[in-house]
XYZ file of C-alpha atoms in Angstrom:
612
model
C 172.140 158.965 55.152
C 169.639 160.638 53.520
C 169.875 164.300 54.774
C 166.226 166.540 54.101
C 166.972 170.217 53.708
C 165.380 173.414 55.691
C 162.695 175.033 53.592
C 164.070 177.818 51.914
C 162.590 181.381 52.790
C 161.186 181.684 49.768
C 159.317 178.219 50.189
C 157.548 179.224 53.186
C 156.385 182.595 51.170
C 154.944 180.369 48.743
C 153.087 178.352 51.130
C 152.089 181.388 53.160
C 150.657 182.998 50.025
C 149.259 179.346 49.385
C 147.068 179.505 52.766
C 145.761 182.463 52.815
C 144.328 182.064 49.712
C 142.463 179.083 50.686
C 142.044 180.995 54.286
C 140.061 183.692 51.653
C 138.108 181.622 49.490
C 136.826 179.924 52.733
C 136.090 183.118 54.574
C 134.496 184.486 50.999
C 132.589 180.956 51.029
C 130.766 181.395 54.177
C 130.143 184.704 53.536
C 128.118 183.851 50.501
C 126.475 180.931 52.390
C 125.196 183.176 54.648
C 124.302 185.827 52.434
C 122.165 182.790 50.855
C 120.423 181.912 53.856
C 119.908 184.978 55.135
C 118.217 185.604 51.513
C 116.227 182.608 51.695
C 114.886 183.342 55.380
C 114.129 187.081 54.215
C 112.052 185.312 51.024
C 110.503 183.154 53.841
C 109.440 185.787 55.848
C 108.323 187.747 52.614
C 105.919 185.180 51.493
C 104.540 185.598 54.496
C 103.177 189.072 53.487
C 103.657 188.661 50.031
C 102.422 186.319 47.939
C 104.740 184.619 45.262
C 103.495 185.233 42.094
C 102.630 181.855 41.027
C 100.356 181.685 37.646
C 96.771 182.185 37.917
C 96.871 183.748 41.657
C 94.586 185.676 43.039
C 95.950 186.777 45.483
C 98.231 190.367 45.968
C 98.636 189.327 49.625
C 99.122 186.701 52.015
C 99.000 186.988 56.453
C 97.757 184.710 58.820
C 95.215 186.724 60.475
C 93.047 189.735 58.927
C 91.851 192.217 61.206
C 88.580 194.527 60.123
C 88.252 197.462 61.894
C 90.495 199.502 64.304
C 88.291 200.545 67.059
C 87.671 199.459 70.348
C 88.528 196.028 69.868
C 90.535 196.013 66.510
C 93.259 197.667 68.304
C 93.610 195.709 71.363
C 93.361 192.803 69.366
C 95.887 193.239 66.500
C 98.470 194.146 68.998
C 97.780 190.631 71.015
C 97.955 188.418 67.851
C 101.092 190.676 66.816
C 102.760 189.690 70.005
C 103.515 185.736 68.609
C 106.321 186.430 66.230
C 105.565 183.631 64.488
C 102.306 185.152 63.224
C 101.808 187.867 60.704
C 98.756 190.187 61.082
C 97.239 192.347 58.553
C 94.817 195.619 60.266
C 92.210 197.408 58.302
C 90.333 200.423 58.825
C 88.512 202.513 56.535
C 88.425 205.769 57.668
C 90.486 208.080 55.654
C 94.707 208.785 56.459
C 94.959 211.547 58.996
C 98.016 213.724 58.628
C 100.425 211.135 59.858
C 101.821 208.179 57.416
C 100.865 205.365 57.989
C 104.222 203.580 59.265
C 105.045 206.748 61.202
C 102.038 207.011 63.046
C 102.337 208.724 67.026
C 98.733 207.396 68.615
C 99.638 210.022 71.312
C 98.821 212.574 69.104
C 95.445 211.204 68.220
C 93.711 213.656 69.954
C 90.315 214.042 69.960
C 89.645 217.065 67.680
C 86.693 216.046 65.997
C 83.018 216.806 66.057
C 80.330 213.995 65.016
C 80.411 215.110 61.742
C 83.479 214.639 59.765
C 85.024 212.728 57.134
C 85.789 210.024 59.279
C 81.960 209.661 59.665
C 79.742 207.823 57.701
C 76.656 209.582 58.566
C 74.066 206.726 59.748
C 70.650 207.117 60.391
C 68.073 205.168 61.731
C 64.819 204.567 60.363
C 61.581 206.139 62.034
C 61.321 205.634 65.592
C 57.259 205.022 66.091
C 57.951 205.012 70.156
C 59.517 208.735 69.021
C 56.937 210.323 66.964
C 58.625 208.991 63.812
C 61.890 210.700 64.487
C 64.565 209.458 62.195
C 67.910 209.139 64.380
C 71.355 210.617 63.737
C 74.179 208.031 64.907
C 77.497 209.332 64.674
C 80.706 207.328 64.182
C 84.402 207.425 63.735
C 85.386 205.320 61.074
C 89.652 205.506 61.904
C 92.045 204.925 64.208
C 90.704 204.333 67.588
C 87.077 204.281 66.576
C 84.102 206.036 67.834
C 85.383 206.418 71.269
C 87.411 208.819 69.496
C 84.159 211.164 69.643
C 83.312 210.425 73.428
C 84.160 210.590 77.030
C 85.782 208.108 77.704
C 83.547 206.993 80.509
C 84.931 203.721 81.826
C 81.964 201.577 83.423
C 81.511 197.959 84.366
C 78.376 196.540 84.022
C 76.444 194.680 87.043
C 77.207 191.268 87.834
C 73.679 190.507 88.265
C 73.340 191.801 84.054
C 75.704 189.469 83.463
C 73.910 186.473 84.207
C 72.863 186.805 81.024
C 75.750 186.073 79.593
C 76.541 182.535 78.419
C 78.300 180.897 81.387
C 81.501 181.050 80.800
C 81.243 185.344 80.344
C 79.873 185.943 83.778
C 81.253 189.470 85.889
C 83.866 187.061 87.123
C 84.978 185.953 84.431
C 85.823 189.143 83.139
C 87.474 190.405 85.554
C 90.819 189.027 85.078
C 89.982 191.156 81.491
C 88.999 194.697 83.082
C 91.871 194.701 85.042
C 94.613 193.577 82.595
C 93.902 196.518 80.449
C 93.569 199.236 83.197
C 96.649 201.385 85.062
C 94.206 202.684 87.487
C 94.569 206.040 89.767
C 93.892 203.730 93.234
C 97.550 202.826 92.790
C 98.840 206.121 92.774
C 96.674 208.073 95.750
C 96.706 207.147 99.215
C 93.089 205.451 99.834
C 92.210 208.158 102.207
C 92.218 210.308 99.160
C 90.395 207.983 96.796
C 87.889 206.115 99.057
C 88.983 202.289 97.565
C 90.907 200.684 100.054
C 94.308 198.909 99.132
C 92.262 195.680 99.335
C 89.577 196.765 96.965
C 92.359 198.549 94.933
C 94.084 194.970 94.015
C 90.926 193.117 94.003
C 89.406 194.726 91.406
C 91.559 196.952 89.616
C 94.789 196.849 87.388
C 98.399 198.683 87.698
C 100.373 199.019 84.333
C 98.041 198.147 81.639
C 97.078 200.004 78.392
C 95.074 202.597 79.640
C 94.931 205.062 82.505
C 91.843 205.375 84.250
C 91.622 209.200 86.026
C 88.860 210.442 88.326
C 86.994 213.984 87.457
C 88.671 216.634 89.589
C 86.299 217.560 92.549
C 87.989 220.827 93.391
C 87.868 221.647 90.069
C 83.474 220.951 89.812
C 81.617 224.475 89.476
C 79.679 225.625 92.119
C 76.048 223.963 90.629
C 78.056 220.461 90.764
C 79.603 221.481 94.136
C 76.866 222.079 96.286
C 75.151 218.857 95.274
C 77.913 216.326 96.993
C 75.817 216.741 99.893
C 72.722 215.185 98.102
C 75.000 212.636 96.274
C 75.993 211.719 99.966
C 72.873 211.032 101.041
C 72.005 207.420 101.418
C 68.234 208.066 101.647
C 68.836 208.892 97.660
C 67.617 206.657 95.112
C 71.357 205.300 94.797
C 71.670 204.845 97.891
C 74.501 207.976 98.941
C 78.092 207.968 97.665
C 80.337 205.535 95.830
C 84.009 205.533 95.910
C 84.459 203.000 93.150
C 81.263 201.968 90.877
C 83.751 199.688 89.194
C 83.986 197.937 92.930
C 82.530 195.709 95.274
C 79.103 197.904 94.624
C 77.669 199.357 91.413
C 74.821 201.476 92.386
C 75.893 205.060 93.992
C 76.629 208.684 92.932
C 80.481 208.476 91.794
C 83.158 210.345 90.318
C 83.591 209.455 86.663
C 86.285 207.452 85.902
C 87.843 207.987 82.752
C 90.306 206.967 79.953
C 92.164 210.124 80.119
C 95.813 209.936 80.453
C 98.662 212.361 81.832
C 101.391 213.002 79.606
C 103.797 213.932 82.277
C 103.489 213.052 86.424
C 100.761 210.330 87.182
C 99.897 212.487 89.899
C 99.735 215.849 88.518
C 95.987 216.696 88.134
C 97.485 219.750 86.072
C 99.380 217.772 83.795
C 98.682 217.489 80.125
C 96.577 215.232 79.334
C 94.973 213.440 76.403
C 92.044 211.231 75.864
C 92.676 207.322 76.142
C 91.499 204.967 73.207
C 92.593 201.507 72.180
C 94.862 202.446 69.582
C 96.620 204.885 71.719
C 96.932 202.587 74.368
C 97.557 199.019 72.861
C 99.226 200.232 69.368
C 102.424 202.326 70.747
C 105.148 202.620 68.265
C 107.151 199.616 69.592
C 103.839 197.667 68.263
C 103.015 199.143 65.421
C 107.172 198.591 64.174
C 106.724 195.069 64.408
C 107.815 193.282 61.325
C 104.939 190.763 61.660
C 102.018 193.750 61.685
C 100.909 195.598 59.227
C 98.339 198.249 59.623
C 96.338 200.296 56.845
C 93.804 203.190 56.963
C 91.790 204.538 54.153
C 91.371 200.586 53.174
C 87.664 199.348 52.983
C 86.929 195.813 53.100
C 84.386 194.816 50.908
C 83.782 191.106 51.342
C 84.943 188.283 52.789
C 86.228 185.664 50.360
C 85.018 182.030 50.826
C 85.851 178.563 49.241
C 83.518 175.614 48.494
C 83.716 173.695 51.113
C 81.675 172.718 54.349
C 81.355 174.819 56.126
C 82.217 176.976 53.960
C 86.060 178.569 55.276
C 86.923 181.884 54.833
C 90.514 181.940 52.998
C 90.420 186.002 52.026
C 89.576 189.781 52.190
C 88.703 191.847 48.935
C 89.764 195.220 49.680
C 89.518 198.562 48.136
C 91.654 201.682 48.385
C 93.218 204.627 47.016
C 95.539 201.974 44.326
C 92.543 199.552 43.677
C 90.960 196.627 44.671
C 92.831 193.554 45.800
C 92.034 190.299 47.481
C 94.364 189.079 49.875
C 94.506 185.429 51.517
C 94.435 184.559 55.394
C 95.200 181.440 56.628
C 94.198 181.263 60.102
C 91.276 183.817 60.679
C 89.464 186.693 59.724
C 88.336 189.324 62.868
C 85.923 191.398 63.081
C 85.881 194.265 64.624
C 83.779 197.182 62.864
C 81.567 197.431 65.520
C 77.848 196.726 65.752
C 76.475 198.139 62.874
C 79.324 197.528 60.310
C 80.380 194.175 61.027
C 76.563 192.191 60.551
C 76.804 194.705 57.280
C 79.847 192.890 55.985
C 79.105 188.845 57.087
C 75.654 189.547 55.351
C 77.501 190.962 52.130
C 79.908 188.488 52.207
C 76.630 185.927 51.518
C 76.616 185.416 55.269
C 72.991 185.533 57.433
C 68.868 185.104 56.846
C 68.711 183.483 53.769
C 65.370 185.483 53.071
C 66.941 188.874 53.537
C 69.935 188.118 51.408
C 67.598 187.449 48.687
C 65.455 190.439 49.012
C 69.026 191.969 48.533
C 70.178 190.095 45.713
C 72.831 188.967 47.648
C 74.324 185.305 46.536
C 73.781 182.550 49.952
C 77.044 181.176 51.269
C 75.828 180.325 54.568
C 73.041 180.894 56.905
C 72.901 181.945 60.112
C 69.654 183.798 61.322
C 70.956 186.220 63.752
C 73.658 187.830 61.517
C 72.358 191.722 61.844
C 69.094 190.692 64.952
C 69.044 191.747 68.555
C 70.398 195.183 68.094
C 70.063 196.600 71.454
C 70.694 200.334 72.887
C 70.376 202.123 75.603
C 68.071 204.793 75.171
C 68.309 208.428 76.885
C 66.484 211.655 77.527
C 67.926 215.271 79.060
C 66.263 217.065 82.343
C 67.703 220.780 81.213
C 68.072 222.887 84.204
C 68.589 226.844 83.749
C 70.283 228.448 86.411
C 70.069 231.526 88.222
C 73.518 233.051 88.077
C 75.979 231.808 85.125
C 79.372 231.922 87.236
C 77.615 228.645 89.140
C 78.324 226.626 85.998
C 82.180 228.315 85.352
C 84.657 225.464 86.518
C 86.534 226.628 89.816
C 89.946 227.039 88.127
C 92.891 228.841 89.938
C 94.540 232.127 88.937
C 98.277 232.565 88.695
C 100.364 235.576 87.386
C 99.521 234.542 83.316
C 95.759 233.622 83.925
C 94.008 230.616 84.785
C 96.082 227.729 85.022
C 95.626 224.860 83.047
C 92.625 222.585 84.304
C 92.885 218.745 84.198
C 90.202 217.006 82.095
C 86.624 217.600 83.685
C 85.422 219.081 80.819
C 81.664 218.959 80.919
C 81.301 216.333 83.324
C 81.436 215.876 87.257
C 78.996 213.185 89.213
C 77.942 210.338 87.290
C 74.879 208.094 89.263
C 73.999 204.759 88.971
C 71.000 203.814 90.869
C 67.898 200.844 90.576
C 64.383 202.552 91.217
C 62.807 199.789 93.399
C 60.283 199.312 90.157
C 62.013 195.391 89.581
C 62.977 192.640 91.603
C 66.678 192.108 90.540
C 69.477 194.643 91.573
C 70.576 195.818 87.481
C 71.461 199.420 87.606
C 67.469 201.093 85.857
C 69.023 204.184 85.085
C 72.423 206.111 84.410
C 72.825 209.904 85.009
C 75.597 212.003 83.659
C 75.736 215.348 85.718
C 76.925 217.890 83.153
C 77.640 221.263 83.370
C 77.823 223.235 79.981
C 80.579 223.004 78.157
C 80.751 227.047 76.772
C 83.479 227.210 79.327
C 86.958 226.386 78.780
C 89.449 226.848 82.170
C 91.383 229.721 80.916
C 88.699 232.026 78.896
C 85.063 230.601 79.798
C 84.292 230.545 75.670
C 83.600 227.765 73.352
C 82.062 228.462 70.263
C 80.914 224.592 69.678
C 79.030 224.473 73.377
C 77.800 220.774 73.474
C 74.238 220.076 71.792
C 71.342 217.973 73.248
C 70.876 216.092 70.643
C 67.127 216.126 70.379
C 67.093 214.601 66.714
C 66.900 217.298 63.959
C 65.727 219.926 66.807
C 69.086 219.759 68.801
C 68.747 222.519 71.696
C 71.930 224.415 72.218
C 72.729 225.252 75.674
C 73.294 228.552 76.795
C 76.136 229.304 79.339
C 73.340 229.085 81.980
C 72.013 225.173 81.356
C 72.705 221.964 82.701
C 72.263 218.978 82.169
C 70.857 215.894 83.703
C 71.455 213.139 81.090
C 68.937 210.171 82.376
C 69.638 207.085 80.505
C 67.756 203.797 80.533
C 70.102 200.560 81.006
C 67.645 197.856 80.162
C 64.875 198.774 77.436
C 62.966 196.035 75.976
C 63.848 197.275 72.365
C 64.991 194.692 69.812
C 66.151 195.854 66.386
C 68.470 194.659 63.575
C 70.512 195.824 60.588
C 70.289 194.969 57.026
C 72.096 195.401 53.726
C 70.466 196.252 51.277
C 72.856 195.058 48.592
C 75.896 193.260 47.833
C 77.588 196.532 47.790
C 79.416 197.347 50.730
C 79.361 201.482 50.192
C 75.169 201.112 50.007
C 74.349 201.242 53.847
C 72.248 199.156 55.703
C 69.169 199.419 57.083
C 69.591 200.569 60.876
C 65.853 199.682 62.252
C 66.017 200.075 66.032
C 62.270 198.902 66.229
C 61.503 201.360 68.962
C 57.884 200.547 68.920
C 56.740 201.868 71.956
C 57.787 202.293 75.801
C 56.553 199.965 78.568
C 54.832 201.100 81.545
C 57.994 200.434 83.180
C 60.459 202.311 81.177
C 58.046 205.527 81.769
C 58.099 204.685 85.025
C 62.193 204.744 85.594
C 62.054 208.137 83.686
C 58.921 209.439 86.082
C 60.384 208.416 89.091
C 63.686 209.857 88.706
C 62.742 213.272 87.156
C 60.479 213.953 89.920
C 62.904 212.964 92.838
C 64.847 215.788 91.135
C 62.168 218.251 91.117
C 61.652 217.640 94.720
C 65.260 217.958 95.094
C 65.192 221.167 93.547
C 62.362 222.889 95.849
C 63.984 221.456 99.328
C 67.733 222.293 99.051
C 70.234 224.537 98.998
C 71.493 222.800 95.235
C 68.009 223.640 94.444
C 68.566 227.515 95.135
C 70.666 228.020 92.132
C 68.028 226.452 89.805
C 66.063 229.481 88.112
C 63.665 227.132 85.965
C 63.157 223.269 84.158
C 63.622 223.995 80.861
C 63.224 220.097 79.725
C 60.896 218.669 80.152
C 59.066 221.122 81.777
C 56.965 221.529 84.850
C 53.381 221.941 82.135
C 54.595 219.052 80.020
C 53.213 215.469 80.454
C 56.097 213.407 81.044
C 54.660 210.731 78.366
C 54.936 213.588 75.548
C 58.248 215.122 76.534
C 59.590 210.872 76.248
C 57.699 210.736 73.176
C 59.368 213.573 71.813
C 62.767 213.501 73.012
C 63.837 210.094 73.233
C 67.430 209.491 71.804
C 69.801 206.576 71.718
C 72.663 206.491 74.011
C 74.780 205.619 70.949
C 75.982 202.190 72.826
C 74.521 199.794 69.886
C 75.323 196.025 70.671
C 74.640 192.061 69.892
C 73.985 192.195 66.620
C 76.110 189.297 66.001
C 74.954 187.634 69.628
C 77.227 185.408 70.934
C 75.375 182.060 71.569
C 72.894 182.595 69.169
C 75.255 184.283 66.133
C 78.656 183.263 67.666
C 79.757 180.139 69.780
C 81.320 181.507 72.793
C 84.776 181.509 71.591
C 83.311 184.026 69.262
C 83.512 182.392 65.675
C 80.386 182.968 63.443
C 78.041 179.912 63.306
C 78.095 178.094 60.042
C 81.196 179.351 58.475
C 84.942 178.590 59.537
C 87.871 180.950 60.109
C 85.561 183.838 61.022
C 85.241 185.453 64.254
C 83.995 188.457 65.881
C 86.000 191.197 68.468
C 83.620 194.282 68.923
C 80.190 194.771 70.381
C 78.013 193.299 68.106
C 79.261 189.592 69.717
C 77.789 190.596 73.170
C 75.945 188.160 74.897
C 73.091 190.532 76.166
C 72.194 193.836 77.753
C 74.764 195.657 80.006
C 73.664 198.581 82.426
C 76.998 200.295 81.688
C 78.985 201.814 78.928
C 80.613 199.646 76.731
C 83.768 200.538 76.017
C 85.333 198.094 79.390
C 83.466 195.571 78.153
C 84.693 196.012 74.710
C 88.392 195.854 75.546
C 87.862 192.803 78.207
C 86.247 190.773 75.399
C 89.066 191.394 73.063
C 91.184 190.547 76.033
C 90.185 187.396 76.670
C 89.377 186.494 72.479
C 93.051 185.304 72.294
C 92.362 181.939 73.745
């Protein structure tokens, strides 16, 4: 019998020492392995950014989309395409770095500190307006984060449906607004409607809870005394608009309203004393948790100088050349360049990218890639004049701001403005708003001191009138002008500036009419009521002064350019540029017509919706 001895102690150390050896080199094994793939899916998502350097590139860069512009709709539409993992984004915007980096960037804190002119502006001018005694017109922008509603008020109006009509047929008032509502977290939600005049039924129907942007009302206890006593005449239904409106973003556009306005409250959503700061797309749509995605990148101070093209047909865009502080670089896309610039600098860039009227491009010595007619046409704009009013006792402009123990308290974000009116003058068939008026008391007066050494100026082209503490004014603006312009380059160069021709030839009988009819209903207004009391005189345009030659000589844009890249005529209706491939457009210069409102709604509804 064959006996098989125990394992000695020392045996099993041996075989102990044997395993976990092995145990080791296994454990170290799959430690490399996954050092391996985690360095291979890091290189994978790197070349997503960053493009290999493979001999003879061209390229520094490499993202699937390429956004232009971070405005209005730049912003709202980076952070929709960022949303899909899968999909990396590169934003642009020229204006130059404000005093935050650019990966730690707080949009709270983009407040809005600027006048018109600063280096974020690119000071454009119009040529002579014929229809305005040859006056050449100032149009200040914001070329940065947040755009040109950086400058502004915020003012947050729908236009009509009936305007919208217009429209190609898919882009109707209804078919918006899914859009307007998405991007809104609107005050209906948070005020009883006994407070706020929209019923809970109107409140859901056509308004949003949660989205981007707060929309606030102005602050009627808050209105001075000249802005006070005129409720009773905004109440009035035997008023050209018809008496008050709870909600011109409602069932009904026409009325005299509260503005509502992209302001939002830092602390309570309630507190009309609360901090507050003024709402813009980057602030709202591109919040930290965005702008740290690892798919998004975002640059200022980098200008886009063309759009890069290959050979074939149509031709497909497959790049950017940009230009900054380090150099120039051209960096590839592979799904789609956006544009977003706005109305004035995104025609400017198809057209010097080789993109529009093949007889213009020449004129500008600008090589043909494709051509599409309407690259730059139909500029449209509303267009505005001021009814000054002096009045008799300065306190009846000074905001009606409570005292405490340390002084006025802080107010909540009136500013200059208290009744906005919408109204149609009878003068056409269809029911478009004719006219917008923006009730404005001066803005010398701040809620704790009653100073301000910048008052607002009437921007009367180079003869701006500065208010006095005493003035306000009635800013009448026309919502449907028959004016047509366009914008040109003048050169392949993107830093030479284009041509801004509004082609303000002259004013219809009509458009004098909308002015004449208004401005006298006020002057009536004036002699027969109490709101007329505080009036001491008409400083614009004056009782002497032929209404034709105070137009004539006063006439200003509304600064609310649009359709220069016209969707249906420049863009399908999905918003890609005719003729070329991989382009498309995400500002105001694809809108499909006239709208008798501001355009900022529209703006972020469009870019909304683009992500189809």
């Amino acid at each position: 019998m064959v006996l098989i001895a125990p394992l000695s102690n020392e045996s099993h150390s041996s075989k102990d020492r044997c395993l976990g050896k092995k145990t080791l080199i296994i454990i170290f094994g799959v430690i490399v392995l996954l050092a391996l793939g985690a360095c291979v899916w890091g290189a994978v998502m790197t070349s997503k950014f960053v493009k290999v350097n493979k001999e003879k590139s061209i390229y520094s860069e490499e993202f699937d989309f390429i956004v232009v512009g971070l405005g209005a709709g730049g912003s709202v539409i980076t952070s929709r395409l960022s949303e899909v993992s899968s999909w990396t984004v590169l934003a642009l915007d020229g204006g130059p770095h404000e005093e935050f980096s650019s990966t730690h960037i707080d949009p709270n804190n983009l407040l809005p500190v600027y006048s018109f002119v600063s280096p974020h502006d690119p000071i454009i001018t119009s040529l002579p307006l014929r229809a305005a005694n040859n006056k050449i017109m100032y149009l200040p922008h914001f070329n940065g984060l947040g755009g040109t509603a950086r400058l502004y008020g915020g003012i947050n109006v729908r236009p009509s449906p009936s305007i919208m009509r217009r429209w190609p047929a898919n882009w109707t008032y209804d078919d918006l607004l899914p859009y307007y509502k998405k991007i809104e977290d609107h005050y209906c939600y948070y005020y009883n409607e006994i407070i706020t005049g929209i019923s809970n039924e109107d409140c859901r129907k056509y308004h949003g809870q949660y989205g981007p942007l707060q929309v606030n009302p102005t602050y009627l206890p808050e209105f001075a005394n000249v802005s006070k006593l005129f409720e009773p005449i905004c109440k009035d239904v035997s008023q050209l608009w018809k008496g008050y409106n709870a909600d011109i973003n409602g069932q009904e556009h026409l009325g005299c309203s509260l503005f509502q306005r992209y302001f939002n409250r830092k602390e309570n959503r309630t507190d009309e004393q609360s901090d507050y700061f003024l709402g813009t797309s980057f602030q709202g749509y591109l919040q930290p948790s965005v702008i740290n995605r690892v798919n998004l990148r975002i640059r200022s101070a980098t200008m886009v100088t063309k759009i890069v093209f290959d050979k074939s047909s149509p031709p497909k865009a497959i790049g950017v050349m940009i230009q900054n502080a380090t150099g120039s670089y051209t960096i590839k896309v592979n799904k789609e360049v956006i544009l977003a610039g706005g109305a004035f600098a995104t025609p400017h860039l198809l057209q010097v990218s080789g993109i529009g009227d093949p007889v213009a491009l020449a004129q500008a010595r600008i090589p043909l890639v494709a051509t599409n007619y309407h690259v730059g046409k139909n500029l449209r704009d509303h267009v505005a004049v001021p009814m000054i009013l002096r009045v008799k006792e300065t306190s009846s402009t000074f905001p009606n701001v409570g005292k405490n123990s340390t002084g006025y308290v802080k107010s909540i974000p009136n500013g200059s403005k208290s009744w906005i009116i919408t109204l149609n003058t009878g003068l056409r068939q269809d029911n478009i708003t004719d006219l917008q008026i923006y009730f404005s008391n001066t803005n010398y007066h701040s809620p704790d001191l009653f100073t301000n050494s910048e008052p607002r100026q009437c921007r009367f082209g180079s003869n701006g009138h500065r208010e006095t503490p005493a003035e306000i004014t009635l800013r009448m603006i026309l919502q449907d002008p028959s004016f047509l312009g366009n914008v040109t380059a003048i050169s392949d160069n993107i830093h030479h500036r284009p041509i801004i021709n509004f082609n303000w030839e002259s004013i219809s009988d009509y458009e004098y009419s909308v002015f004449n009819v208004t401005i006298e209903k006020f002057r009536y207004l004036i002699k027969n009521t109490d709101w007329g009391n505080l009036i001491a005189e008409e400083v614009y345009p004056g009782i002497d002064v032929p209404l034709k030659t105070f137009i004539d000589g006063h006439l200003e844009t509304a600064l609310h350019p649009i359709s220069t890249c016209q969707m249906g005529l420049c863009s399908d209706t999905r918003l890609r540029v005719f003729n070329i491939s991989q382009v498309r457009v995400c500002d105001a210069s694809a809108f499909g017509e006239q709208i008798d409102a501001n355009p900022s709604a529209t703006i972020f509804a469009l870019a909304e919706r683009l992500p189809m």
